[in-house]
Amino acid sequence: MRLFVAVDPSDEVRAALGRAIEAGRVFAPDAKWQREEAIHLTLAFLGNVPDEREPAIEAALRQVAGRHAPLALRVGEVGSFGSLHRPRVLWVGLDGALAGLTALKEDVEAALAPLGYVPEERAFRPHLTLARAREPRGDARLAEARAGLGRSFSAGPAADFTAGDLILYQSHLSPHGAKYTPRARLPLAG
């Protein structure tokens, strides 16, 4: 199974981001735009994992979730990864309880390390992906989309949400894009 660990934004935030994606699609129609229902914040990407390892992963994540309280987050600034003029990824950042979110991510990584997970070396930049370039060198039209969407995401009250669950997702890849199925939804209860 191809697995990852994430937290989800609220349905209201997903809907507001869905509207932003539709607006951005006008600027960069060739980019791979995220489907509204698939928007999430990845904390750990495990990759392909043998089926028999899933119960141990779920047990480790259940312990982590029990140690952390729900997180009050807010959608913030629109940004990108890659070249300023040819971004590879267009995203919207997060504000709010970032110290708690970082602690949650670090605890997830520490709990999964004995099960073979190797943490990323890149600094954690909490974000929700809106689109990816189809070309590895990036897409100048995504820079236009970033400018078109503005510096900040202005969803009003829909920008606020509470991340209340740690979710173990299975990713199913297809030519029509990835589909994510929750394998376990673990309430943050600390």
mmCIF file of C-alpha atoms in Angstrom:
data_model
loop_
_atom_site.group_PDB
_atom_site.id
_atom_site.type_symbol
_atom_site.label_atom_id
_atom_site.label_comp_id
_atom_site.label_asym_id
_atom_site.label_seq_id
_atom_site.Cartn_x
_atom_site.Cartn_y
_atom_site.Cartn_z
ATOM 1 C CA MET A 1 0.000 0.000 0.000
ATOM 2 C CA ARG A 2 1.118 3.556 -0.735
ATOM 3 C CA LEU A 3 0.521 5.421 2.556
ATOM 4 C CA PHE A 4 0.854 8.898 4.015
ATOM 5 C CA VAL A 5 -0.161 10.687 7.214
ATOM 6 C CA ALA A 6 -2.054 13.974 7.032
ATOM 7 C CA VAL A 7 -4.471 16.397 8.617
ATOM 8 C CA ASP A 8 -7.408 17.779 6.672
ATOM 9 C CA PRO A 9 -8.812 21.290 6.396
ATOM 10 C CA SER A 10 -12.517 21.816 7.001
ATOM 11 C CA ASP A 11 -15.072 21.350 4.253
ATOM 12 C CA GLU A 12 -15.532 25.152 4.176
ATOM 13 C CA VAL A 13 -11.812 25.700 3.579
ATOM 14 C CA ARG A 14 -11.778 23.010 0.897
ATOM 15 C CA ALA A 15 -14.726 24.683 -0.843
ATOM 16 C CA ALA A 16 -13.035 28.096 -0.718
ATOM 17 C CA LEU A 17 -9.810 26.589 -2.061
ATOM 18 C CA GLY A 18 -11.830 24.824 -4.751
ATOM 19 C CA ARG A 19 -13.054 28.239 -5.898
ATOM 20 C CA ALA A 20 -9.474 29.535 -5.882
ATOM 21 C CA ILE A 21 -8.376 26.523 -7.939
ATOM 22 C CA GLU A 22 -11.070 27.241 -10.528
ATOM 23 C CA ALA A 23 -9.895 30.866 -10.706
ATOM 24 C CA GLY A 24 -6.246 29.785 -11.028
ATOM 25 C CA ARG A 25 -7.018 27.231 -13.725
ATOM 26 C CA VAL A 26 -7.782 30.141 -16.092
ATOM 27 C CA PHE A 27 -4.143 31.298 -15.821
ATOM 28 C CA ALA A 28 -2.491 27.869 -16.008
ATOM 29 C CA PRO A 29 -4.816 25.407 -17.762
ATOM 30 C CA ASP A 30 -2.059 22.837 -18.376
ATOM 31 C CA ALA A 31 -1.049 22.480 -14.718
ATOM 32 C CA LYS A 32 -2.182 19.513 -12.602
ATOM 33 C CA TRP A 33 -4.726 21.206 -10.344
ATOM 34 C CA GLN A 34 -5.694 19.530 -7.081
ATOM 35 C CA ARG A 35 -9.222 18.192 -6.728
ATOM 36 C CA GLU A 36 -11.087 19.974 -3.939
ATOM 37 C CA GLU A 37 -11.855 16.781 -2.015
ATOM 38 C CA ALA A 38 -8.196 15.737 -2.088
ATOM 39 C CA ILE A 39 -6.742 18.854 -0.411
ATOM 40 C CA HIS A 40 -4.799 17.885 2.715
ATOM 41 C CA LEU A 41 -1.649 18.719 4.708
ATOM 42 C CA THR A 42 0.884 15.893 4.529
ATOM 43 C CA LEU A 43 2.840 15.267 7.733
ATOM 44 C CA ALA A 44 4.687 12.114 6.624
ATOM 45 C CA PHE A 45 4.826 10.279 3.302
ATOM 46 C CA LEU A 46 5.542 6.604 3.929
ATOM 47 C CA GLY A 47 5.454 5.417 0.321
ATOM 48 C CA ASN A 48 4.891 1.746 -0.455
ATOM 49 C CA VAL A 49 4.384 -0.195 2.754
ATOM 50 C CA PRO A 50 3.735 -3.946 3.145
ATOM 51 C CA ASP A 51 0.122 -4.642 4.167
ATOM 52 C CA GLU A 52 1.187 -6.436 7.343
ATOM 53 C CA ARG A 53 2.869 -3.269 8.664
ATOM 54 C CA GLU A 54 -0.368 -1.228 8.690
ATOM 55 C CA PRO A 55 -1.579 -2.306 12.186
ATOM 56 C CA ALA A 56 1.732 -1.225 13.766
ATOM 57 C CA ILE A 57 1.617 2.108 11.929
ATOM 58 C CA GLU A 58 -1.949 2.714 13.054
ATOM 59 C CA ALA A 59 -1.088 1.808 16.659
ATOM 60 C CA ALA A 60 1.875 4.217 16.653
ATOM 61 C CA LEU A 61 -0.272 7.012 15.205
ATOM 62 C CA ARG A 62 -3.042 6.344 17.754
ATOM 63 C CA GLN A 63 -0.528 6.979 20.555
ATOM 64 C CA VAL A 64 0.668 10.170 18.872
ATOM 65 C CA ALA A 65 -2.898 11.451 18.392
ATOM 66 C CA GLY A 66 -3.604 10.858 22.072
ATOM 67 C CA ARG A 67 -0.760 13.208 23.031
ATOM 68 C CA HIS A 68 -1.809 16.200 20.888
ATOM 69 C CA ALA A 69 -4.732 18.602 21.124
ATOM 70 C CA PRO A 70 -6.718 19.765 18.082
ATOM 71 C CA LEU A 71 -4.985 22.604 16.231
ATOM 72 C CA ALA A 72 -6.543 25.973 15.332
ATOM 73 C CA LEU A 73 -5.154 26.827 11.886
ATOM 74 C CA ARG A 74 -5.806 29.476 9.265
ATOM 75 C CA VAL A 75 -5.196 29.524 5.531
ATOM 76 C CA GLY A 76 -2.704 32.273 4.734
ATOM 77 C CA GLU A 77 -0.371 33.377 1.980
ATOM 78 C CA VAL A 78 -0.302 32.057 -1.584
ATOM 79 C CA GLY A 79 3.181 30.854 -2.536
ATOM 80 C CA SER A 80 5.129 28.490 -4.712
ATOM 81 C CA PHE A 81 8.084 26.113 -4.749
ATOM 82 C CA GLY A 82 10.696 26.207 -7.464
ATOM 83 C CA SER A 83 11.777 29.137 -9.580
ATOM 84 C CA LEU A 84 9.933 32.391 -9.005
ATOM 85 C CA HIS A 85 9.293 32.618 -12.752
ATOM 86 C CA ARG A 86 8.664 28.887 -13.380
ATOM 87 C CA PRO A 87 7.195 27.384 -10.191
ATOM 88 C CA ARG A 88 6.835 23.624 -9.848
ATOM 89 C CA VAL A 89 4.171 23.801 -7.105
ATOM 90 C CA LEU A 90 1.539 26.419 -6.252
ATOM 91 C CA TRP A 91 0.274 26.356 -2.672
ATOM 92 C CA VAL A 92 -1.417 28.280 0.104
ATOM 93 C CA GLY A 93 0.399 28.460 3.436
ATOM 94 C CA LEU A 94 -0.954 28.023 6.922
ATOM 95 C CA ASP A 95 -0.923 30.263 10.006
ATOM 96 C CA GLY A 96 -2.101 29.722 13.553
ATOM 97 C CA ALA A 97 -0.934 26.936 15.853
ATOM 98 C CA LEU A 98 2.203 26.213 13.831
ATOM 99 C CA ALA A 99 4.301 25.287 16.875
ATOM 100 C CA GLY A 100 1.731 22.621 17.755
ATOM 101 C CA LEU A 101 1.573 21.466 14.142
ATOM 102 C CA THR A 102 5.364 21.161 13.984
ATOM 103 C CA ALA A 103 5.379 19.229 17.273
ATOM 104 C CA LEU A 104 2.721 16.883 15.875
ATOM 105 C CA LYS A 105 4.749 16.283 12.708
ATOM 106 C CA GLU A 106 7.915 15.603 14.711
ATOM 107 C CA ASP A 107 6.064 13.199 17.007
ATOM 108 C CA VAL A 108 4.595 11.366 13.979
ATOM 109 C CA GLU A 109 8.083 11.009 12.484
ATOM 110 C CA ALA A 110 9.601 9.786 15.764
ATOM 111 C CA ALA A 111 6.802 7.223 16.242
ATOM 112 C CA LEU A 112 7.161 5.900 12.682
ATOM 113 C CA ALA A 113 10.989 5.785 12.606
ATOM 114 C CA PRO A 114 11.180 2.372 14.362
ATOM 115 C CA LEU A 115 8.823 1.071 11.647
ATOM 116 C CA GLY A 116 11.194 2.041 8.842
ATOM 117 C CA TYR A 117 10.076 5.618 8.123
ATOM 118 C CA VAL A 118 12.899 7.968 7.144
ATOM 119 C CA PRO A 119 12.011 11.628 7.875
ATOM 120 C CA GLU A 120 12.485 14.259 5.191
ATOM 121 C CA GLU A 121 15.536 16.450 5.537
ATOM 122 C CA ARG A 122 13.808 19.548 4.134
ATOM 123 C CA ALA A 123 12.442 22.116 6.562
ATOM 124 C CA PHE A 124 8.729 21.761 7.287
ATOM 125 C CA ARG A 125 6.697 24.417 5.430
ATOM 126 C CA PRO A 126 3.036 23.763 6.225
ATOM 127 C CA HIS A 127 0.961 24.264 3.085
ATOM 128 C CA LEU A 128 -1.977 23.008 1.080
ATOM 129 C CA THR A 129 -1.046 22.231 -2.522
ATOM 130 C CA LEU A 130 -3.231 23.831 -5.184
ATOM 131 C CA ALA A 131 -1.396 22.794 -8.378
ATOM 132 C CA ARG A 132 1.736 21.157 -9.771
ATOM 133 C CA ALA A 133 3.536 21.816 -13.033
ATOM 134 C CA ARG A 134 3.511 18.989 -15.539
ATOM 135 C CA GLU A 135 7.071 19.848 -16.588
ATOM 136 C CA PRO A 136 9.925 19.153 -14.124
ATOM 137 C CA ARG A 137 11.402 22.580 -14.964
ATOM 138 C CA GLY A 138 8.236 24.302 -13.768
ATOM 139 C CA ASP A 139 5.509 26.305 -15.477
ATOM 140 C CA ALA A 140 5.598 30.071 -16.092
ATOM 141 C CA ARG A 141 1.802 30.037 -16.192
ATOM 142 C CA LEU A 142 1.763 28.953 -12.523
ATOM 143 C CA ALA A 143 3.581 32.209 -11.736
ATOM 144 C CA GLU A 144 0.723 34.006 -13.503
ATOM 145 C CA ALA A 145 -1.786 32.001 -11.453
ATOM 146 C CA ARG A 146 0.058 32.890 -8.231
ATOM 147 C CA ALA A 147 -0.119 36.591 -9.137
ATOM 148 C CA GLY A 148 -3.742 36.257 -10.235
ATOM 149 C CA LEU A 149 -4.783 34.687 -6.957
ATOM 150 C CA GLY A 150 -3.095 37.484 -5.010
ATOM 151 C CA ARG A 151 -0.598 37.461 -2.182
ATOM 152 C CA SER A 152 -3.041 36.277 0.469
ATOM 153 C CA PHE A 153 -5.904 33.873 0.364
ATOM 154 C CA SER A 154 -8.958 35.827 1.451
ATOM 155 C CA ALA A 155 -11.667 33.362 2.334
ATOM 156 C CA GLY A 156 -12.973 35.369 5.290
ATOM 157 C CA PRO A 157 -14.318 33.106 8.046
ATOM 158 C CA ALA A 158 -13.761 30.074 5.793
ATOM 159 C CA ALA A 159 -10.017 30.580 6.217
ATOM 160 C CA ASP A 160 -10.130 29.289 9.815
ATOM 161 C CA PHE A 161 -10.327 25.605 10.644
ATOM 162 C CA THR A 162 -9.488 23.117 13.365
ATOM 163 C CA ALA A 163 -7.355 20.104 12.526
ATOM 164 C CA GLY A 164 -8.958 17.548 14.804
ATOM 165 C CA ASP A 165 -7.811 14.213 13.370
ATOM 166 C CA LEU A 166 -4.585 12.541 12.357
ATOM 167 C CA ILE A 167 -5.392 10.546 9.219
ATOM 168 C CA LEU A 168 -3.587 7.577 7.696
ATOM 169 C CA TYR A 169 -4.359 7.717 3.970
ATOM 170 C CA GLN A 170 -3.818 5.222 1.196
ATOM 171 C CA SER A 171 -3.002 6.773 -2.166
ATOM 172 C CA HIS A 172 -4.319 5.075 -5.304
ATOM 173 C CA LEU A 173 -2.540 6.328 -8.423
ATOM 174 C CA SER A 174 -4.300 6.448 -11.785
ATOM 175 C CA PRO A 175 -4.010 8.334 -15.084
ATOM 176 C CA HIS A 176 -6.857 10.559 -13.815
ATOM 177 C CA GLY A 177 -4.945 11.592 -10.683
ATOM 178 C CA ALA A 178 -4.460 10.159 -7.233
ATOM 179 C CA LYS A 179 -7.416 9.121 -5.085
ATOM 180 C CA TYR A 180 -6.972 9.143 -1.308
ATOM 181 C CA THR A 181 -8.768 6.679 0.948
ATOM 182 C CA PRO A 182 -8.652 7.070 4.745
ATOM 183 C CA ARG A 183 -7.378 3.868 6.362
ATOM 184 C CA ALA A 184 -7.578 5.281 9.915
ATOM 185 C CA ARG A 185 -8.907 8.548 11.341
ATOM 186 C CA LEU A 186 -7.453 9.167 14.804
ATOM 187 C CA PRO A 187 -8.854 12.036 16.905
ATOM 188 C CA LEU A 188 -6.331 14.467 18.382
ATOM 189 C CA ALA A 189 -7.261 14.115 22.033
ATOM 190 C CA GLY A 190 -4.277 15.332 24.092
#
